[in-house]
């Protein structure tokens, strides 16, 4: 998939490519922190798994503690798209406020093989006996596996989710509870680690008390979820699909919704064959939405390649500062709703002669420069390239490019 934007002085092209990114920092000893209570809520209502983790921590040593370390098992390390944290300030629920905390990859000595760690920097060091409450959000992609791996056109889509009833932590945990929110009330099966309770769309594990560091208890979930990607087996019958829409093709999808900037024009939607007419554009001064329909319904394992293109008024995104510098303000991420992008590349093509562009993005990305040649170019056009792996909707946020035009 690709998204391209026509501009008079600069062009943008988005394509989904490959990126590997890693940063490492050091972590302090973990024996000075104890988790008094951990509450984990896992939202399985979408193919993008969101986990909300509330931690109440205490410094049990005499030296101040300036960070809290999160641990993720190897099975989740490669699927981890985003980790965010904030601190709760205030004792009363209605008067509580939250402050963003820095989160960075780190390492621990003598850690279990394959475990991935993140360090949360506290606003103020915890003194001996002092407590703090942290709210953590982390997002997992490709964590719902089709079960079975292949289904026929008329079969329902099942997937399973695998995790632990206990959080993986380098700290002693006094008490912990895990809640799983399922997409429906129908759960085919689940692992019981007593106490376990299932009611409505919520599965509860715990509370569990006094668990030592690195306690781990795997669980498995089986439940019904549409569009989870089991490969389609057998032949596709267009007649059956159209004559029995309620029974045939229940695991397929036909429509995609792309959120575009306001004031778009000259919108097109095409693939390798040519223009695709099955699209609808809704636009106003606040936003534009493009509903597109591929040439065929997409079942599990099927792929579609297409291009969305449009033009934009340059003055909406390119600005000049009082000192004469120009900068670009545009959105990072994929315009398709609820989409996981394994590898994302954004290219900002500048006029010939531009020098030393850079971008400010509120999360780690890889940046590099390329040169693009077009008609009548002599030295070529500078291209600012941004790359990131495992992009989710929460990554859709403005970024600024510092541009130096001739």
CSV table of C-alpha atoms in Angstrom, one decimal:
chain,number,residue,atom,x,y,z
A,1,UNK,CA,0.0,0.0,0.0
A,2,UNK,CA,1.2,3.5,-0.6
A,3,UNK,CA,-0.1,7.0,-0.1
A,4,UNK,CA,1.1,9.9,-2.2
A,5,UNK,CA,0.5,13.6,-1.9
A,6,UNK,CA,0.9,16.1,-4.7
A,7,UNK,CA,2.6,19.5,-3.8
A,8,UNK,CA,3.9,22.4,-5.8
A,9,UNK,CA,7.2,22.6,-3.9
A,10,UNK,CA,7.4,19.3,-2.1
A,11,UNK,CA,6.0,15.9,-2.5
A,12,UNK,CA,5.3,13.2,0.1
A,13,UNK,CA,5.1,9.5,-0.5
A,14,UNK,CA,4.2,6.8,2.0
A,15,UNK,CA,5.1,3.2,1.6
A,16,UNK,CA,5.2,0.3,4.0
A,17,UNK,CA,8.8,-1.1,4.1
A,18,UNK,CA,11.2,-2.8,6.5
A,19,UNK,CA,12.9,-1.3,9.5
A,20,UNK,CA,14.7,-2.7,12.5
A,21,UNK,CA,15.3,-0.3,15.4
A,22,UNK,CA,16.9,-0.8,18.8
A,23,UNK,CA,18.2,1.4,21.6
A,24,UNK,CA,19.7,0.2,24.8
A,25,UNK,CA,20.2,1.8,28.2
A,26,UNK,CA,21.3,0.7,31.6
A,27,UNK,CA,19.0,-0.1,34.5
A,28,UNK,CA,19.6,0.0,38.2
A,29,UNK,CA,19.1,-2.9,40.7
A,30,UNK,CA,15.5,-4.1,41.0
A,31,UNK,CA,15.5,-5.3,44.6
A,32,UNK,CA,14.7,-1.9,46.1
A,33,UNK,CA,11.2,-1.9,44.6
A,34,UNK,CA,8.1,-3.9,45.6
A,35,UNK,CA,4.8,-3.9,43.7
A,36,UNK,CA,2.0,-3.6,46.2
A,37,UNK,CA,-0.8,-4.1,43.7
A,38,UNK,CA,-0.9,-4.7,39.9
A,39,UNK,CA,-4.0,-4.6,37.9
A,40,UNK,CA,-3.8,-5.5,34.2
A,41,UNK,CA,-6.7,-5.1,31.7
A,42,UNK,CA,-6.2,-6.7,28.3
A,43,UNK,CA,-8.6,-5.5,25.6
A,44,UNK,CA,-9.1,-8.2,22.9
A,45,UNK,CA,-12.0,-6.5,21.2
A,46,UNK,CA,-9.8,-5.6,18.2
A,47,UNK,CA,-7.0,-7.3,16.3
A,48,UNK,CA,-4.8,-4.6,18.0
A,49,UNK,CA,-4.4,-5.8,21.6
A,50,UNK,CA,-4.3,-3.0,24.1
A,51,UNK,CA,-3.1,-3.7,27.6
A,52,UNK,CA,-3.7,-1.2,30.5
A,53,UNK,CA,-1.5,-1.8,33.5
A,54,UNK,CA,-1.9,0.0,36.8
A,55,UNK,CA,1.0,-0.4,39.3
A,56,UNK,CA,1.3,0.7,42.9
A,57,UNK,CA,5.0,0.5,43.8
A,58,UNK,CA,6.9,1.1,47.0
A,59,UNK,CA,10.6,1.7,47.7
A,60,UNK,CA,11.6,-0.9,50.3
A,61,UNK,CA,15.3,0.1,50.5
A,62,UNK,CA,17.0,3.1,52.0
A,63,UNK,CA,18.4,4.6,48.8
A,64,UNK,CA,16.0,6.7,46.6
A,65,UNK,CA,14.6,4.9,43.5
A,66,UNK,CA,14.4,6.9,40.2
A,67,UNK,CA,13.0,4.3,37.8
A,68,UNK,CA,10.6,1.4,37.5
A,69,UNK,CA,11.4,-1.5,35.1
A,70,UNK,CA,8.8,-3.3,32.9
A,71,UNK,CA,9.5,-6.8,31.6
A,72,UNK,CA,8.0,-8.4,28.5
A,73,UNK,CA,8.4,-12.1,27.7
A,74,UNK,CA,10.0,-13.2,24.4
A,75,UNK,CA,6.6,-14.1,22.9
A,76,UNK,CA,5.6,-10.5,23.2
A,77,UNK,CA,8.9,-8.7,22.5
A,78,UNK,CA,8.6,-8.9,18.7
A,79,UNK,CA,4.9,-7.8,18.8
A,80,UNK,CA,5.3,-4.8,21.1
A,81,UNK,CA,4.3,-1.7,19.1
A,82,UNK,CA,4.1,1.0,21.8
A,83,UNK,CA,4.8,1.5,25.5
A,84,UNK,CA,3.5,4.7,27.3
A,85,UNK,CA,3.4,5.6,31.0
A,86,UNK,CA,2.0,8.3,33.3
A,87,UNK,CA,2.0,9.0,37.0
A,88,UNK,CA,-1.1,9.6,39.0
A,89,UNK,CA,-1.0,12.8,41.1
A,90,UNK,CA,-3.5,13.3,44.0
A,91,UNK,CA,-5.2,10.9,46.4
A,92,UNK,CA,-8.8,11.3,45.5
A,93,UNK,CA,-10.1,9.7,42.3
A,94,UNK,CA,-12.1,12.8,41.1
A,95,UNK,CA,-9.2,15.1,41.8
A,96,UNK,CA,-6.4,13.0,40.3
A,97,UNK,CA,-4.3,14.2,37.4
A,98,UNK,CA,-1.8,12.4,35.3
A,99,UNK,CA,1.7,13.4,34.1
A,100,UNK,CA,3.5,11.8,31.2
A,101,UNK,CA,6.7,9.8,32.1
A,102,UNK,CA,9.6,8.9,29.8
A,103,UNK,CA,9.9,5.3,28.8
A,104,UNK,CA,13.1,3.9,27.2
A,105,UNK,CA,14.4,0.4,26.4
A,106,UNK,CA,16.9,-0.9,28.9
A,107,UNK,CA,18.7,-4.1,30.0
A,108,UNK,CA,19.1,-6.0,33.3
A,109,UNK,CA,21.9,-8.3,34.4
A,110,UNK,CA,21.1,-12.0,34.7
A,111,UNK,CA,17.8,-11.5,33.0
A,112,UNK,CA,15.9,-14.5,31.4
A,113,UNK,CA,16.8,-15.1,27.8
A,114,UNK,CA,14.8,-13.1,25.3
A,115,UNK,CA,13.1,-10.9,27.9
A,116,UNK,CA,12.7,-7.2,26.8
A,117,UNK,CA,12.8,-4.4,29.3
A,118,UNK,CA,11.7,-0.8,29.5
A,119,UNK,CA,12.6,1.8,32.1
A,120,UNK,CA,10.0,4.3,33.3
A,121,UNK,CA,11.7,7.4,34.7
A,122,UNK,CA,9.9,8.8,37.7
A,123,UNK,CA,9.2,12.5,38.1
A,124,UNK,CA,10.8,12.5,41.5
A,125,UNK,CA,12.8,9.8,43.2
A,126,UNK,CA,11.0,7.6,45.6
A,127,UNK,CA,12.3,7.8,49.2
A,128,UNK,CA,12.4,4.9,51.5
A,129,UNK,CA,8.9,3.7,52.3
A,130,UNK,CA,7.3,6.1,49.7
A,131,UNK,CA,4.7,4.8,47.2
A,132,UNK,CA,3.6,5.9,43.7
A,133,UNK,CA,0.9,4.8,41.3
A,134,UNK,CA,1.7,4.4,37.6
A,135,UNK,CA,-0.6,3.9,34.6
A,136,UNK,CA,1.0,2.0,31.7
A,137,UNK,CA,-0.4,1.4,28.2
A,138,UNK,CA,1.3,-1.1,25.9
A,139,UNK,CA,0.1,-2.3,22.5
A,140,UNK,CA,0.6,-5.7,20.9
A,141,UNK,CA,0.3,-6.5,17.2
A,142,UNK,CA,-0.2,-9.9,15.5
A,143,UNK,CA,-1.0,-11.5,18.9
A,144,UNK,CA,-4.3,-13.1,17.8
A,145,UNK,CA,-3.6,-16.3,15.9
A,146,UNK,CA,-6.1,-17.9,13.5
A,147,UNK,CA,-7.5,-21.2,14.8
A,148,UNK,CA,-7.5,-23.3,12.7
A,149,UNK,CA,-5.0,-21.8,10.3
A,150,UNK,CA,-7.3,-22.4,7.3
A,151,UNK,CA,-11.1,-22.2,7.0
A,152,UNK,CA,-13.6,-22.6,4.2
A,153,UNK,CA,-15.7,-19.7,2.8
A,154,UNK,CA,-18.7,-20.5,5.0
A,155,UNK,CA,-16.9,-21.3,8.3
A,156,UNK,CA,-16.7,-18.8,11.2
A,157,UNK,CA,-13.3,-17.3,12.1
A,158,UNK,CA,-11.8,-18.4,15.4
A,159,UNK,CA,-8.6,-17.1,16.9
A,160,UNK,CA,-6.6,-17.8,20.1
A,161,UNK,CA,-4.8,-15.4,22.4
A,162,UNK,CA,-1.9,-16.7,24.6
A,163,UNK,CA,-0.5,-14.9,27.6
A,164,UNK,CA,0.2,-15.4,31.3
A,165,UNK,CA,-2.2,-15.1,34.2
A,166,UNK,CA,0.7,-13.5,36.1
A,167,UNK,CA,2.5,-10.4,34.9
A,168,UNK,CA,6.2,-10.9,34.2
A,169,UNK,CA,8.1,-8.6,36.6
A,170,UNK,CA,11.6,-8.3,38.1
A,171,UNK,CA,9.9,-7.3,41.3
A,172,UNK,CA,8.1,-9.1,44.1
A,173,UNK,CA,4.4,-8.6,43.6
A,174,UNK,CA,2.2,-8.5,46.7
A,175,UNK,CA,-1.1,-8.7,44.8
A,176,UNK,CA,-2.1,-8.8,41.2
A,177,UNK,CA,-5.2,-9.3,39.0
A,178,UNK,CA,-5.7,-9.7,35.3
A,179,UNK,CA,-8.9,-8.9,33.3
A,180,UNK,CA,-9.5,-9.9,29.7
A,181,UNK,CA,-12.1,-8.1,27.7
A,182,UNK,CA,-13.4,-10.4,24.9
A,183,UNK,CA,-15.1,-9.3,21.7
A,184,UNK,CA,-18.2,-11.3,22.5
A,185,UNK,CA,-19.8,-13.4,25.2
A,186,UNK,CA,-18.9,-16.6,23.3
A,187,UNK,CA,-15.5,-18.0,24.4
A,188,UNK,CA,-14.8,-21.5,23.1
A,189,UNK,CA,-12.3,-22.3,25.9
A,190,UNK,CA,-9.8,-20.8,28.3
A,191,UNK,CA,-7.2,-21.9,30.7
A,192,UNK,CA,-8.2,-21.9,34.4
A,193,UNK,CA,-5.6,-20.7,36.9
A,194,UNK,CA,-7.7,-20.5,40.1
A,195,UNK,CA,-9.3,-18.2,41.1
A,196,UNK,CA,-10.7,-17.7,37.6
A,197,UNK,CA,-14.1,-16.1,36.8
A,198,UNK,CA,-15.9,-15.5,33.4
A,199,UNK,CA,-19.0,-13.3,33.2
A,200,UNK,CA,-20.4,-11.5,30.2
A,201,UNK,CA,-17.4,-10.3,28.1
A,202,UNK,CA,-14.9,-10.3,30.9
A,203,UNK,CA,-12.5,-13.0,32.1
A,204,UNK,CA,-10.9,-12.5,35.5
A,205,UNK,CA,-7.7,-14.1,36.7
A,206,UNK,CA,-6.9,-13.6,40.4
A,207,UNK,CA,-6.2,-12.0,42.7
A,208,UNK,CA,-2.9,-13.8,43.2
A,209,UNK,CA,-0.8,-12.9,46.2
A,210,UNK,CA,2.9,-12.8,47.1
A,211,UNK,CA,4.5,-13.8,43.8
A,212,UNK,CA,8.3,-13.7,43.5
A,213,UNK,CA,10.1,-12.0,40.7
A,214,UNK,CA,9.6,-13.6,37.2
A,215,UNK,CA,6.6,-15.6,38.1
A,216,UNK,CA,4.9,-16.7,34.9
A,217,UNK,CA,1.8,-18.8,34.2
A,218,UNK,CA,0.8,-19.1,30.5
A,219,UNK,CA,-2.9,-19.1,29.5
A,220,UNK,CA,-4.7,-19.7,26.2
A,221,UNK,CA,-7.9,-18.2,24.8
A,222,UNK,CA,-10.2,-19.4,22.0
A,223,UNK,CA,-13.0,-17.2,20.8
A,224,UNK,CA,-14.8,-15.8,17.8
A,225,UNK,CA,-13.4,-12.7,16.1
A,226,UNK,CA,-13.9,-11.5,12.5
A,227,UNK,CA,-11.1,-10.5,10.1
A,228,UNK,CA,-8.4,-12.3,12.1
A,229,UNK,CA,-6.7,-13.6,9.0
A,230,UNK,CA,-7.1,-17.4,8.7
A,231,UNK,CA,-6.1,-18.5,5.2
A,232,UNK,CA,-9.0,-19.3,3.0
A,233,UNK,CA,-9.1,-22.9,1.8
A,234,UNK,CA,-10.9,-24.3,-1.2
A,235,UNK,CA,-12.2,-22.3,-4.1
A,236,UNK,CA,-14.0,-18.9,-4.0
A,237,UNK,CA,-17.6,-18.9,-5.2
A,238,UNK,CA,-18.8,-15.4,-6.3
A,239,UNK,CA,-22.3,-16.8,-6.7
A,240,UNK,CA,-22.4,-18.2,-3.2
A,241,UNK,CA,-20.9,-15.1,-1.8
A,242,UNK,CA,-23.5,-12.8,-3.3
A,243,UNK,CA,-26.5,-15.1,-2.9
A,244,UNK,CA,-25.9,-15.9,0.7
A,245,UNK,CA,-24.2,-12.8,2.2
A,246,UNK,CA,-25.2,-13.8,5.8
A,247,UNK,CA,-23.5,-17.2,5.7
A,248,UNK,CA,-20.8,-17.0,3.0
A,249,UNK,CA,-17.8,-14.9,3.5
A,250,UNK,CA,-18.3,-14.2,7.2
A,251,UNK,CA,-14.5,-14.0,7.7
A,252,UNK,CA,-13.9,-11.6,4.8
A,253,UNK,CA,-14.1,-7.8,4.6
A,254,UNK,CA,-15.0,-5.6,1.7
A,255,UNK,CA,-14.5,-2.0,2.8
A,256,UNK,CA,-11.6,0.1,4.2
A,257,UNK,CA,-11.9,3.6,5.6
A,258,UNK,CA,-9.0,6.1,5.1
A,259,UNK,CA,-8.9,9.3,7.1
A,260,UNK,CA,-7.4,12.0,5.0
A,261,UNK,CA,-6.6,15.6,5.7
A,262,UNK,CA,-9.2,18.3,5.1
A,263,UNK,CA,-9.4,20.2,1.7
A,264,UNK,CA,-8.1,17.2,-0.3
A,265,UNK,CA,-8.6,17.3,-4.1
A,266,UNK,CA,-7.8,15.2,-7.1
A,267,UNK,CA,-8.3,12.0,-5.2
A,268,UNK,CA,-7.6,8.7,-6.9
A,269,UNK,CA,-7.7,5.0,-5.9
A,270,UNK,CA,-6.1,2.5,-8.2
A,271,UNK,CA,-4.2,-0.8,-8.4
A,272,UNK,CA,-1.9,-2.5,-11.0
A,273,UNK,CA,-4.8,-3.0,-13.4
A,274,UNK,CA,-6.0,0.6,-13.3
A,275,UNK,CA,-8.4,2.9,-11.6
A,276,UNK,CA,-10.9,1.4,-9.1
A,277,UNK,CA,-14.3,3.1,-9.2
A,278,UNK,CA,-15.7,1.6,-6.0
A,279,UNK,CA,-14.8,4.5,-3.6
A,280,UNK,CA,-16.7,7.2,-1.8
A,281,UNK,CA,-15.2,10.5,-0.5
A,282,UNK,CA,-16.7,12.6,2.3
A,283,UNK,CA,-14.9,15.9,3.0
A,284,UNK,CA,-15.4,19.1,5.0
A,285,UNK,CA,-13.3,21.7,6.6
A,286,UNK,CA,-12.3,19.4,9.5
A,287,UNK,CA,-11.5,16.1,7.8
A,288,UNK,CA,-11.9,13.9,4.8
A,289,UNK,CA,-12.9,10.3,4.7
A,290,UNK,CA,-12.4,7.9,1.8
A,291,UNK,CA,-14.2,4.6,1.8
A,292,UNK,CA,-12.7,2.2,-0.6
A,293,UNK,CA,-13.7,-1.3,-1.8
A,294,UNK,CA,-11.1,-3.6,-3.2
A,295,UNK,CA,-11.8,-5.4,-6.5
A,296,UNK,CA,-12.7,-8.6,-4.5
A,297,UNK,CA,-13.5,-9.4,-0.9
A,298,UNK,CA,-10.5,-10.2,1.2
A,299,UNK,CA,-10.4,-13.5,3.0
A,300,UNK,CA,-7.7,-14.7,5.4
A,301,UNK,CA,-4.3,-15.0,3.6
A,302,UNK,CA,-5.5,-12.9,0.6
A,303,UNK,CA,-3.6,-9.8,-0.3
A,304,UNK,CA,-4.5,-6.6,-2.2
A,305,UNK,CA,-2.1,-3.9,-3.5
A,306,UNK,CA,-3.4,-0.5,-4.3
A,307,UNK,CA,-2.5,3.2,-4.2
A,308,UNK,CA,-4.4,6.2,-2.8
A,309,UNK,CA,-3.3,9.6,-4.1
A,310,UNK,CA,-4.6,13.1,-3.6
A,311,UNK,CA,-3.6,16.8,-3.7
A,312,UNK,CA,-3.4,19.3,-0.8
A,313,UNK,CA,-3.1,23.1,-0.5
A,314,UNK,CA,0.6,23.5,0.3
A,315,UNK,CA,-0.2,26.4,2.7
A,316,UNK,CA,-2.0,24.0,5.0
A,317,UNK,CA,1.2,22.1,5.8
A,318,UNK,CA,4.2,24.2,4.9
A,319,UNK,CA,5.0,27.3,7.1
A,320,UNK,CA,7.7,29.9,7.4
A,321,UNK,CA,9.1,31.0,10.8
A,322,UNK,CA,10.0,34.6,11.7
A,323,UNK,CA,13.7,33.8,11.1
A,324,UNK,CA,13.0,32.8,7.5
A,325,UNK,CA,13.2,29.0,8.0
A,326,UNK,CA,10.5,26.7,6.5
A,327,UNK,CA,9.0,23.7,8.3
A,328,UNK,CA,6.6,21.0,7.4
A,329,UNK,CA,3.8,19.9,9.8
A,330,UNK,CA,2.2,16.6,8.8
A,331,UNK,CA,0.8,13.5,10.3
A,332,UNK,CA,2.8,10.4,10.9
A,333,UNK,CA,1.1,7.0,10.5
A,334,UNK,CA,-1.2,5.1,8.2
A,335,UNK,CA,-4.5,6.7,7.1
A,336,UNK,CA,-6.4,3.4,7.1
A,337,UNK,CA,-8.6,2.9,10.2
A,338,UNK,CA,-7.5,0.3,12.8
A,339,UNK,CA,-4.6,-0.9,10.7
A,340,UNK,CA,-1.3,-2.4,11.9
A,341,UNK,CA,1.6,-1.4,9.6
A,342,UNK,CA,4.6,-3.8,10.0
A,343,UNK,CA,7.0,-1.4,8.3
A,344,UNK,CA,6.3,2.2,7.5
A,345,UNK,CA,8.4,4.6,5.4
A,346,UNK,CA,7.6,8.3,4.9
A,347,UNK,CA,9.5,10.2,2.2
A,348,UNK,CA,9.5,14.0,2.0
A,349,UNK,CA,10.8,15.0,-1.4
A,350,UNK,CA,12.2,18.6,-1.4
A,351,UNK,CA,13.0,21.0,-4.3
A,352,UNK,CA,16.4,20.6,-6.0
A,353,UNK,CA,19.1,22.3,-4.0
A,354,UNK,CA,17.6,21.8,-0.6
A,355,UNK,CA,20.1,21.0,2.2
A,356,UNK,CA,20.2,19.3,5.6
A,357,UNK,CA,16.5,18.6,6.3
A,358,UNK,CA,15.6,16.9,9.6
A,359,UNK,CA,12.4,15.8,11.3
A,360,UNK,CA,11.1,16.0,14.9
A,361,UNK,CA,9.0,12.9,15.7
A,362,UNK,CA,7.7,12.3,19.3
A,363,UNK,CA,8.9,8.6,19.3
A,364,UNK,CA,12.0,6.8,18.0
A,365,UNK,CA,12.3,6.6,14.2
A,366,UNK,CA,15.2,6.0,11.8
A,367,UNK,CA,16.0,9.0,9.6
A,368,UNK,CA,18.2,9.1,6.5
A,369,UNK,CA,18.6,11.2,3.3
A,370,UNK,CA,18.3,10.0,-0.3
A,371,UNK,CA,18.5,11.7,-3.7
A,372,UNK,CA,15.8,11.6,-6.3
A,373,UNK,CA,16.2,12.6,-9.9
A,374,UNK,CA,13.3,14.0,-12.0
A,375,UNK,CA,13.0,15.7,-15.3
A,376,UNK,CA,15.6,18.4,-16.0
A,377,UNK,CA,17.2,17.9,-12.6
A,378,UNK,CA,21.0,18.6,-12.4
A,379,UNK,CA,22.0,17.7,-8.8
A,380,UNK,CA,18.8,15.8,-7.8
A,381,UNK,CA,16.2,16.4,-5.1
A,382,UNK,CA,16.9,15.8,-1.5
A,383,UNK,CA,14.6,13.2,0.1
A,384,UNK,CA,14.1,13.0,3.9
A,385,UNK,CA,13.2,9.4,4.8
A,386,UNK,CA,11.5,8.3,8.1
A,387,UNK,CA,11.2,4.7,8.9
A,388,UNK,CA,9.5,2.8,11.8
A,389,UNK,CA,8.4,-0.7,12.5
A,390,UNK,CA,5.2,-2.0,14.0
A,391,UNK,CA,3.1,1.2,13.6
A,392,UNK,CA,-0.4,1.3,15.2
A,393,UNK,CA,-3.2,4.0,15.2
A,394,UNK,CA,-1.7,5.5,18.4
A,395,UNK,CA,1.3,6.5,16.4
A,396,UNK,CA,-0.8,8.9,14.3
A,397,UNK,CA,0.5,12.2,15.5
A,398,UNK,CA,1.9,15.3,13.8
A,399,UNK,CA,5.6,15.5,13.1
A,400,UNK,CA,7.6,18.6,12.0
A,401,UNK,CA,10.2,18.7,9.3
A,402,UNK,CA,12.9,21.4,9.3
A,403,UNK,CA,13.5,22.3,5.7
A,404,UNK,CA,16.1,24.5,4.0
A,405,UNK,CA,15.0,25.5,0.5
A,406,UNK,CA,17.3,27.3,-2.0
